[in-house]
mmCIF file of C-alpha atoms and ligand atoms in Angstrom:
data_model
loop_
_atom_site.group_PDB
_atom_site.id
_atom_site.type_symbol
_atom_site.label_atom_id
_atom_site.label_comp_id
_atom_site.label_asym_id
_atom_site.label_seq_id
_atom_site.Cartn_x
_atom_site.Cartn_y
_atom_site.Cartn_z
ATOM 1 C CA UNK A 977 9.799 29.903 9.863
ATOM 2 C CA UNK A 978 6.851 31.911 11.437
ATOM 3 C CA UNK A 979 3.889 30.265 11.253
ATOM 4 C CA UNK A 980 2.245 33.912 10.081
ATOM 5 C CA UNK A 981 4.174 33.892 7.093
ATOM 6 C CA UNK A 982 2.854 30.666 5.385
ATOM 7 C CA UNK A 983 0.431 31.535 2.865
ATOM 8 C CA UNK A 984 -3.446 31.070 3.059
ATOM 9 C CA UNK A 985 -6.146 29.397 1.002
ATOM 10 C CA UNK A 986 -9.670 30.350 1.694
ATOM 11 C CA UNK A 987 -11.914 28.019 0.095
ATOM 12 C CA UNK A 988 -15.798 27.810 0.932
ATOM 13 C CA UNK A 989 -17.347 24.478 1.257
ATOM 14 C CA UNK A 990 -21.434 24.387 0.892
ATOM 15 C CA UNK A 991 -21.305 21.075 3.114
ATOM 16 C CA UNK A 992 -18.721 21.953 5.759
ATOM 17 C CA UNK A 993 -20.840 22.460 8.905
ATOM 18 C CA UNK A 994 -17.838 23.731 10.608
ATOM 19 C CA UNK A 995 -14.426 25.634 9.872
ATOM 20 C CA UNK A 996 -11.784 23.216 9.051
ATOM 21 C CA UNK A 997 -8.159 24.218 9.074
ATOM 22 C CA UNK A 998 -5.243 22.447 7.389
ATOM 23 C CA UNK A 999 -1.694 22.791 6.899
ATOM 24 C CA UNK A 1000 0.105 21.078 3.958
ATOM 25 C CA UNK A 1001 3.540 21.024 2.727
ATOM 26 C CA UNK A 1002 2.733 21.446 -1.136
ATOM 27 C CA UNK A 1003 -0.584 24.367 -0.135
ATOM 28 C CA UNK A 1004 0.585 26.303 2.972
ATOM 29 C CA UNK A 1005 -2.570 26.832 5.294
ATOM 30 C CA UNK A 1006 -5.845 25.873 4.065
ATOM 31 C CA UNK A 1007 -9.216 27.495 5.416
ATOM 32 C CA UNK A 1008 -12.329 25.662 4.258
ATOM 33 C CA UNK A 1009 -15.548 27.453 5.597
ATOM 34 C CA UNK A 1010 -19.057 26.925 5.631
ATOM 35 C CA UNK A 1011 -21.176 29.827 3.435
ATOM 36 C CA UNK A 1012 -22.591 31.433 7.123
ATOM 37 C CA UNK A 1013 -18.495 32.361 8.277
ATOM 38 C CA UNK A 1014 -17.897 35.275 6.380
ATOM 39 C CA UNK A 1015 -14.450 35.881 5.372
ATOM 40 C CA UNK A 1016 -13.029 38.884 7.549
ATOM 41 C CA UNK A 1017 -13.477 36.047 10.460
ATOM 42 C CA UNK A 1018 -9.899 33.984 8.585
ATOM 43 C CA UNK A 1019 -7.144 36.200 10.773
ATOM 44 C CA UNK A 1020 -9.509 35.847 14.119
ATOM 45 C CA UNK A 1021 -10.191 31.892 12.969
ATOM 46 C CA UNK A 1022 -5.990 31.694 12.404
ATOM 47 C CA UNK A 1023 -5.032 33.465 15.983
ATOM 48 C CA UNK A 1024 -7.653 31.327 17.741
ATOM 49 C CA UNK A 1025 -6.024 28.086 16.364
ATOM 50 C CA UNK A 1026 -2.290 29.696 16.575
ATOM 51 C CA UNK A 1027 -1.496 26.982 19.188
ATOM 52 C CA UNK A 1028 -2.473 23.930 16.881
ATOM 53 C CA UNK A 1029 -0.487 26.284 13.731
ATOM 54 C CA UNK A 1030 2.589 26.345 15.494
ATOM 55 C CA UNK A 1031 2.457 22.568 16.954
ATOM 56 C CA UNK A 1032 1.854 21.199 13.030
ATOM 57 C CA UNK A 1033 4.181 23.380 11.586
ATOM 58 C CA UNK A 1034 7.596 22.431 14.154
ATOM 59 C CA UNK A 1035 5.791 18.837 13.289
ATOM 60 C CA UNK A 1036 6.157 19.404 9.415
ATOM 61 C CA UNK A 1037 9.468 21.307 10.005
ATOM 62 C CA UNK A 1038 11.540 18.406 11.722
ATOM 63 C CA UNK A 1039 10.340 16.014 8.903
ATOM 64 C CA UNK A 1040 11.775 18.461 6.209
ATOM 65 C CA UNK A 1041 8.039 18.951 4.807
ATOM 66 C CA UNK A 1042 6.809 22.586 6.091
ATOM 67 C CA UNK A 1043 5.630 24.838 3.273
ATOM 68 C CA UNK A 1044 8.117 26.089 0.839
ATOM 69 C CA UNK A 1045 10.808 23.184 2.235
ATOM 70 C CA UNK A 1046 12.125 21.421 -0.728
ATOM 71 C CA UNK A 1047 10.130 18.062 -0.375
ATOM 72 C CA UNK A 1048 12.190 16.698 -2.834
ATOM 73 C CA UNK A 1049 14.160 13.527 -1.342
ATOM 74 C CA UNK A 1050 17.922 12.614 -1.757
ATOM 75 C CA UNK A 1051 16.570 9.032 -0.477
ATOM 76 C CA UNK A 1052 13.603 7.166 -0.653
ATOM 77 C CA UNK A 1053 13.414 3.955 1.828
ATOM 78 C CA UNK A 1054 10.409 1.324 0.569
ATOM 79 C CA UNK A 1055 10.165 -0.931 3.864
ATOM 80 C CA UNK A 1056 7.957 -3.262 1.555
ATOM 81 C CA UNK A 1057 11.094 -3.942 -0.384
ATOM 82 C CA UNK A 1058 13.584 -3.652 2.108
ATOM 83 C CA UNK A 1059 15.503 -1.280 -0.393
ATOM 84 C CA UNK A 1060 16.641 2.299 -0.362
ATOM 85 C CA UNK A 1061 17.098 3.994 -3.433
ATOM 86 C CA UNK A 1062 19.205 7.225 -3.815
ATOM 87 C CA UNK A 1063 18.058 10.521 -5.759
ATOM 88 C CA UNK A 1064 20.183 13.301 -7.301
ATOM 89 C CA UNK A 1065 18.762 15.966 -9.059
ATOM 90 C CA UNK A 1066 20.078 18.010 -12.455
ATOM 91 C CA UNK A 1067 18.913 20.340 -14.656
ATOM 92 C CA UNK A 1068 17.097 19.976 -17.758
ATOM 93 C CA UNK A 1069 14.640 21.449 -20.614
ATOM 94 C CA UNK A 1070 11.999 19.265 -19.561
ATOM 95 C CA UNK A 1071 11.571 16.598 -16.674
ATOM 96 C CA UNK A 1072 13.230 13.313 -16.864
ATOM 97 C CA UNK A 1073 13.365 10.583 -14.687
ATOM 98 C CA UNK A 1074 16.341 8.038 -14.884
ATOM 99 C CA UNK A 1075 16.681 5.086 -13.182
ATOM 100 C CA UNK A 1076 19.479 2.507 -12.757
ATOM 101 C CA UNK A 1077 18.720 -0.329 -9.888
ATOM 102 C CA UNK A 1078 18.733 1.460 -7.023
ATOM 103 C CA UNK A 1079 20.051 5.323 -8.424
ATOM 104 C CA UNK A 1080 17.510 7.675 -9.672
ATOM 105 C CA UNK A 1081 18.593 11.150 -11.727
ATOM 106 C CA UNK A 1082 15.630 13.642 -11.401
ATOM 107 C CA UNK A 1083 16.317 16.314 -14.068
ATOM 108 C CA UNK A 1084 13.517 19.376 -13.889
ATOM 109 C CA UNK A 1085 13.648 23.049 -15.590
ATOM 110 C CA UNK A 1086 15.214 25.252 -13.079
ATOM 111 C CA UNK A 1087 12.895 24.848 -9.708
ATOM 112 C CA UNK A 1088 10.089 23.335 -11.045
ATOM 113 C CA UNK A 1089 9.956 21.391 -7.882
ATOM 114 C CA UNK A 1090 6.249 20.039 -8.236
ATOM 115 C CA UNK A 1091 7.175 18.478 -11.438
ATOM 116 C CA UNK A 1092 9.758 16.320 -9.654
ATOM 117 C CA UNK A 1093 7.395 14.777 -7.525
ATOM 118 C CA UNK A 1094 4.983 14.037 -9.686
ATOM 119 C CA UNK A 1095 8.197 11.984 -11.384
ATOM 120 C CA UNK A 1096 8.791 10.612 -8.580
ATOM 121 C CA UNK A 1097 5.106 9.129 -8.109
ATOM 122 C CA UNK A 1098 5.210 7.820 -11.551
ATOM 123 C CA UNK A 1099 8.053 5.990 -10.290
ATOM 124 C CA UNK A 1100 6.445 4.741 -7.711
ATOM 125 C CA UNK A 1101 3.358 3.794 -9.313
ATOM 126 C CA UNK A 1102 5.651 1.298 -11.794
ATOM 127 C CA UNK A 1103 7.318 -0.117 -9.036
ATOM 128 C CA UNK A 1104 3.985 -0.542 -6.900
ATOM 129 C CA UNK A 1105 2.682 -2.352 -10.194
ATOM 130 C CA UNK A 1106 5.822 -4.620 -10.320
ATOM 131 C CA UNK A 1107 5.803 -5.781 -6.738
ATOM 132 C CA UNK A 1108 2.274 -5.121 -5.304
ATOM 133 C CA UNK A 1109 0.101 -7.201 -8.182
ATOM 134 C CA UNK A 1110 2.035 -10.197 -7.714
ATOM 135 C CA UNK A 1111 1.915 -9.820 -3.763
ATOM 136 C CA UNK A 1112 -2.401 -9.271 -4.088
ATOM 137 C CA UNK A 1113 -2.468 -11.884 -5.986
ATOM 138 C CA UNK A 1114 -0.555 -14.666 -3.931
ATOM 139 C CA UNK A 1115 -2.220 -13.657 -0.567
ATOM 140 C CA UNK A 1116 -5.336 -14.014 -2.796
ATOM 141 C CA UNK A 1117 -4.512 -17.431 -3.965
ATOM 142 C CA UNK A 1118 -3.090 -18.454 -0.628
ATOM 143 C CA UNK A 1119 -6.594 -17.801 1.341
ATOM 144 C CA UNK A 1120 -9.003 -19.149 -1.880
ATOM 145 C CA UNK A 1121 -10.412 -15.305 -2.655
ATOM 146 C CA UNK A 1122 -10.993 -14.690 -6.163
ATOM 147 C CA UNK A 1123 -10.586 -10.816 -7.404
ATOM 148 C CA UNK A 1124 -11.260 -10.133 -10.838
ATOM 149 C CA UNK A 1125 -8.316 -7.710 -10.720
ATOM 150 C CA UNK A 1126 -5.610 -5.773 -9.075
ATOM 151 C CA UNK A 1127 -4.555 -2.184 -10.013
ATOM 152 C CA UNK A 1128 -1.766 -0.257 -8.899
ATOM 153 C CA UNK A 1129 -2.294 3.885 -8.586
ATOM 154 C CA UNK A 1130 -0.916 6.742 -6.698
ATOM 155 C CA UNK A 1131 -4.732 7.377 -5.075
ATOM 156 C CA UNK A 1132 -4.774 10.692 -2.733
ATOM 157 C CA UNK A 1133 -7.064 9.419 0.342
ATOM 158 C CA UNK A 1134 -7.076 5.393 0.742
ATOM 159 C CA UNK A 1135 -4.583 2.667 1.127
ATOM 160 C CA UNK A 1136 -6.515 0.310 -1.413
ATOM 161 C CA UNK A 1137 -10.250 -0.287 -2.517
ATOM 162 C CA UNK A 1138 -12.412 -3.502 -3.821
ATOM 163 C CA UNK A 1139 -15.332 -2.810 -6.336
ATOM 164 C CA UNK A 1140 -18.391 -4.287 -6.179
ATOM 165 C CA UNK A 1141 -17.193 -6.966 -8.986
ATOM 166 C CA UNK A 1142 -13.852 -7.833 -6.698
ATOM 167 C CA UNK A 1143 -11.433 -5.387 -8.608
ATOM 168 C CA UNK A 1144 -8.867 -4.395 -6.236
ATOM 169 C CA UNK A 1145 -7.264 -1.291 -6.325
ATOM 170 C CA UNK A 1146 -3.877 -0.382 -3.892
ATOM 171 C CA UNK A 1147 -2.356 2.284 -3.166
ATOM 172 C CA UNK A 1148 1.422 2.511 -4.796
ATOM 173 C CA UNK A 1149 2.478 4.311 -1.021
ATOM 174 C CA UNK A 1150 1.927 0.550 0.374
ATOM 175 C CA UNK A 1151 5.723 0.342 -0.396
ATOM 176 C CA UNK A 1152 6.592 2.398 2.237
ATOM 177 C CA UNK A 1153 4.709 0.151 4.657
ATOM 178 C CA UNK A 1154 6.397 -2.947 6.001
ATOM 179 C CA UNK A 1155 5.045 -6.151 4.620
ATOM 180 C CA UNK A 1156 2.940 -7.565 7.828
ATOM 181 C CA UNK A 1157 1.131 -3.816 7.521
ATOM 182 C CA UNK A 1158 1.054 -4.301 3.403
ATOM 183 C CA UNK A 1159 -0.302 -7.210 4.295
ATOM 184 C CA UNK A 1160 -2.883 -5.950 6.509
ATOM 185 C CA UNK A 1161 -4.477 -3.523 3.636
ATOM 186 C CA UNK A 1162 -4.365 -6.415 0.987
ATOM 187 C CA UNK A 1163 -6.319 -8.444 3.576
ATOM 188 C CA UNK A 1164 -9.241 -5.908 4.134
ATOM 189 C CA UNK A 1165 -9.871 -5.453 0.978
ATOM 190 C CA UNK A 1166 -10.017 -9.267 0.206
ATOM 191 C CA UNK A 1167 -11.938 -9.471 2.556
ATOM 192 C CA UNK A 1168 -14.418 -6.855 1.365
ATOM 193 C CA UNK A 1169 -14.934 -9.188 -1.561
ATOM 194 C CA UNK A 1170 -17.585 -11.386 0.167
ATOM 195 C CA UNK A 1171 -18.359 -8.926 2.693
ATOM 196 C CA UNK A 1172 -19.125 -5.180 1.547
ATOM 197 C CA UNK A 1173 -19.310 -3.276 4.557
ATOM 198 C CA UNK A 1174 -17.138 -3.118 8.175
ATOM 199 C CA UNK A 1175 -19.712 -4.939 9.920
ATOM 200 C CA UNK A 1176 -19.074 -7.670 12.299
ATOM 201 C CA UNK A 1177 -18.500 -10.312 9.900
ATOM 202 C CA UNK A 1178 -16.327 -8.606 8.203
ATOM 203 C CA UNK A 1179 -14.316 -8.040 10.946
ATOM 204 C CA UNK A 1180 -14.480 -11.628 11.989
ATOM 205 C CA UNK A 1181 -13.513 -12.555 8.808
ATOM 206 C CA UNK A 1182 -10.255 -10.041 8.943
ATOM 207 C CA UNK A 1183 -9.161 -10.815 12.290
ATOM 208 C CA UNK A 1184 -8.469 -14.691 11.216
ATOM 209 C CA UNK A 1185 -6.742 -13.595 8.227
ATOM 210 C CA UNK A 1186 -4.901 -11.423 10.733
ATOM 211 C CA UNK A 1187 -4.713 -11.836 13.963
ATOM 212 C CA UNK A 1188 -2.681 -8.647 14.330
ATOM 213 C CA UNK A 1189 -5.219 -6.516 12.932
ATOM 214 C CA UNK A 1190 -5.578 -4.286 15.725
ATOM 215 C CA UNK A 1191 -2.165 -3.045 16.387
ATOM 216 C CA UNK A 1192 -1.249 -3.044 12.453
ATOM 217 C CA UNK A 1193 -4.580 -0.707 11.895
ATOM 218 C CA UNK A 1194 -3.402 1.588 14.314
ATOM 219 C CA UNK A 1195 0.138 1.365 12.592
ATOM 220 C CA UNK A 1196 -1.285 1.971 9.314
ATOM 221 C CA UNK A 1197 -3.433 5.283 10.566
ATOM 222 C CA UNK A 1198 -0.200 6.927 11.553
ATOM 223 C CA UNK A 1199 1.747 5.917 8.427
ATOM 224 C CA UNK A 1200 -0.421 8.013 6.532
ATOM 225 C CA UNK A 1201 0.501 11.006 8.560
ATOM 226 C CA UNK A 1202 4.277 10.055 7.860
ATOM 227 C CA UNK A 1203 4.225 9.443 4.281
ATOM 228 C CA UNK A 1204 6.536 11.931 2.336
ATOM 229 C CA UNK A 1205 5.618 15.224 1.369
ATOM 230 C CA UNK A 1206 6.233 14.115 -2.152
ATOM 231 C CA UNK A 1207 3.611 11.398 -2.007
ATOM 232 C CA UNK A 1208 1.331 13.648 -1.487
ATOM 233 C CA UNK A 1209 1.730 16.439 -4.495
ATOM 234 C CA UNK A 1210 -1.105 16.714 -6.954
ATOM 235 C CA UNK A 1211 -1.139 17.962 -10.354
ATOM 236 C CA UNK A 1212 -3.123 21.087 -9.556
ATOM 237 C CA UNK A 1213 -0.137 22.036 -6.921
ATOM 238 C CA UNK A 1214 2.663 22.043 -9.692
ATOM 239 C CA UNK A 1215 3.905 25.515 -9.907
ATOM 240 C CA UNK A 1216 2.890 26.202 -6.385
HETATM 241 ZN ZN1 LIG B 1343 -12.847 -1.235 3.981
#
């Protein structure tokens, strides 16, 4: 695939101070610019950032997860659970999930392949709720935090949050994360219960929880960047 031939998005951003450039399995190439960068400057903006094009796309490409790639999975390993689960895919009316231990049958109207991932992160989301509330809520028991709550959900941007009340929210991707990094996340946000910002005491109080918190942060950062295209789908890119 020629980088040249993915499609483009132009959107215009009132608070972007600067161009910003992205390139996503489920969008194609994404152009955000601020209202002064007219947009006859998008093919000049594109060759002067061919070089950082090319380098994401062979990057997206060996994963199986550069645009218009099927990044639908025939297996889905969840280090958290130490399990790999296998996926075959049918045809259908309408989409269906079905799941028996560790088989899944994805059934979608002919290649309606946005639909399947969303599936798949309803999946996901049930199974984070199954194994990632209990997990919150031992670590919280085990260092004496008390959270109000824990809620499971498929969130684009963060690994987990804590409201202001000590509601905690994770991520459902935390599966694919091995439990010392699970860990990790669960940790922070604990400890964002007594302590609301990143500030030194916070980070005091993390680093005893977690010793490891340096290397595992780092860890975490790049998991992100390796999550599965499918993850990643939202709603609004279903039929794209
Ligand atoms: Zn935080």
């Amino acid at each position: 695939m020629q980088w040249n031939s993915i499609p483009v998005t132009v959107t215009r951003n009132p608070r972007a101070r600067k161009v910003w450039l992205k390139m996503r399995s489920c969008r194609g190439i994404e152009v955000v610019l601020p209202y002064r960068v007219s947009t006859s400057e998008v093919p000049s903006i594109l060759e002067r950032h061919k070089s950082w094009l090319m380098e994401r796309l062979a990057d997206l490409e060996t994963r199986g997860q550069a645009p218009g790639q099927n990044p639908l999975p025939d297996a889905v390993t969840l280090a958290f659970l130490n399990r790999e689960y296998f996926v075959a895919y049918g045809e259908a009316v309408r989409p269906e999930l079905h799941v028996a231990e560790t088989q899944l049958r994805v059934l979608l109207p002919g290649g309606e392949t946005g639909a399947g991932a969303l599936l798949l992160q309803m999946w996901l989301a049930d199974l984070g709720k199954c194994h990632l509330v209990p997990f919150c809520r031992e670590v919280a028991q085990l260092h004496g935090v008390s959270i109000s709550g824990v809620r499971v959900r498929n969130q684009a941007g963060r690994w987990g949050s804590c409201s202001a009340r000590g509601g905690i929210s994770l991520n459902a991707k935390l599966l694919f994360l091995p439990r010392p990094l699970a860990r990790n996340v669960v940790l922070h946000e604990l400890c964002h219960v007594a302590h609301r910002n990143h500030g030194p005491a916070f980070k005091a109080a993390l680093r005893e929880l977690d010793p490891l918190t340096d290397e595992h942060e780092a860890r975490i950062r790049t998991a992100w960047e390796e999550l599965p295209a499918w993850t990643k789908w939202r709603r609004k890119d279903v039929g794209a």
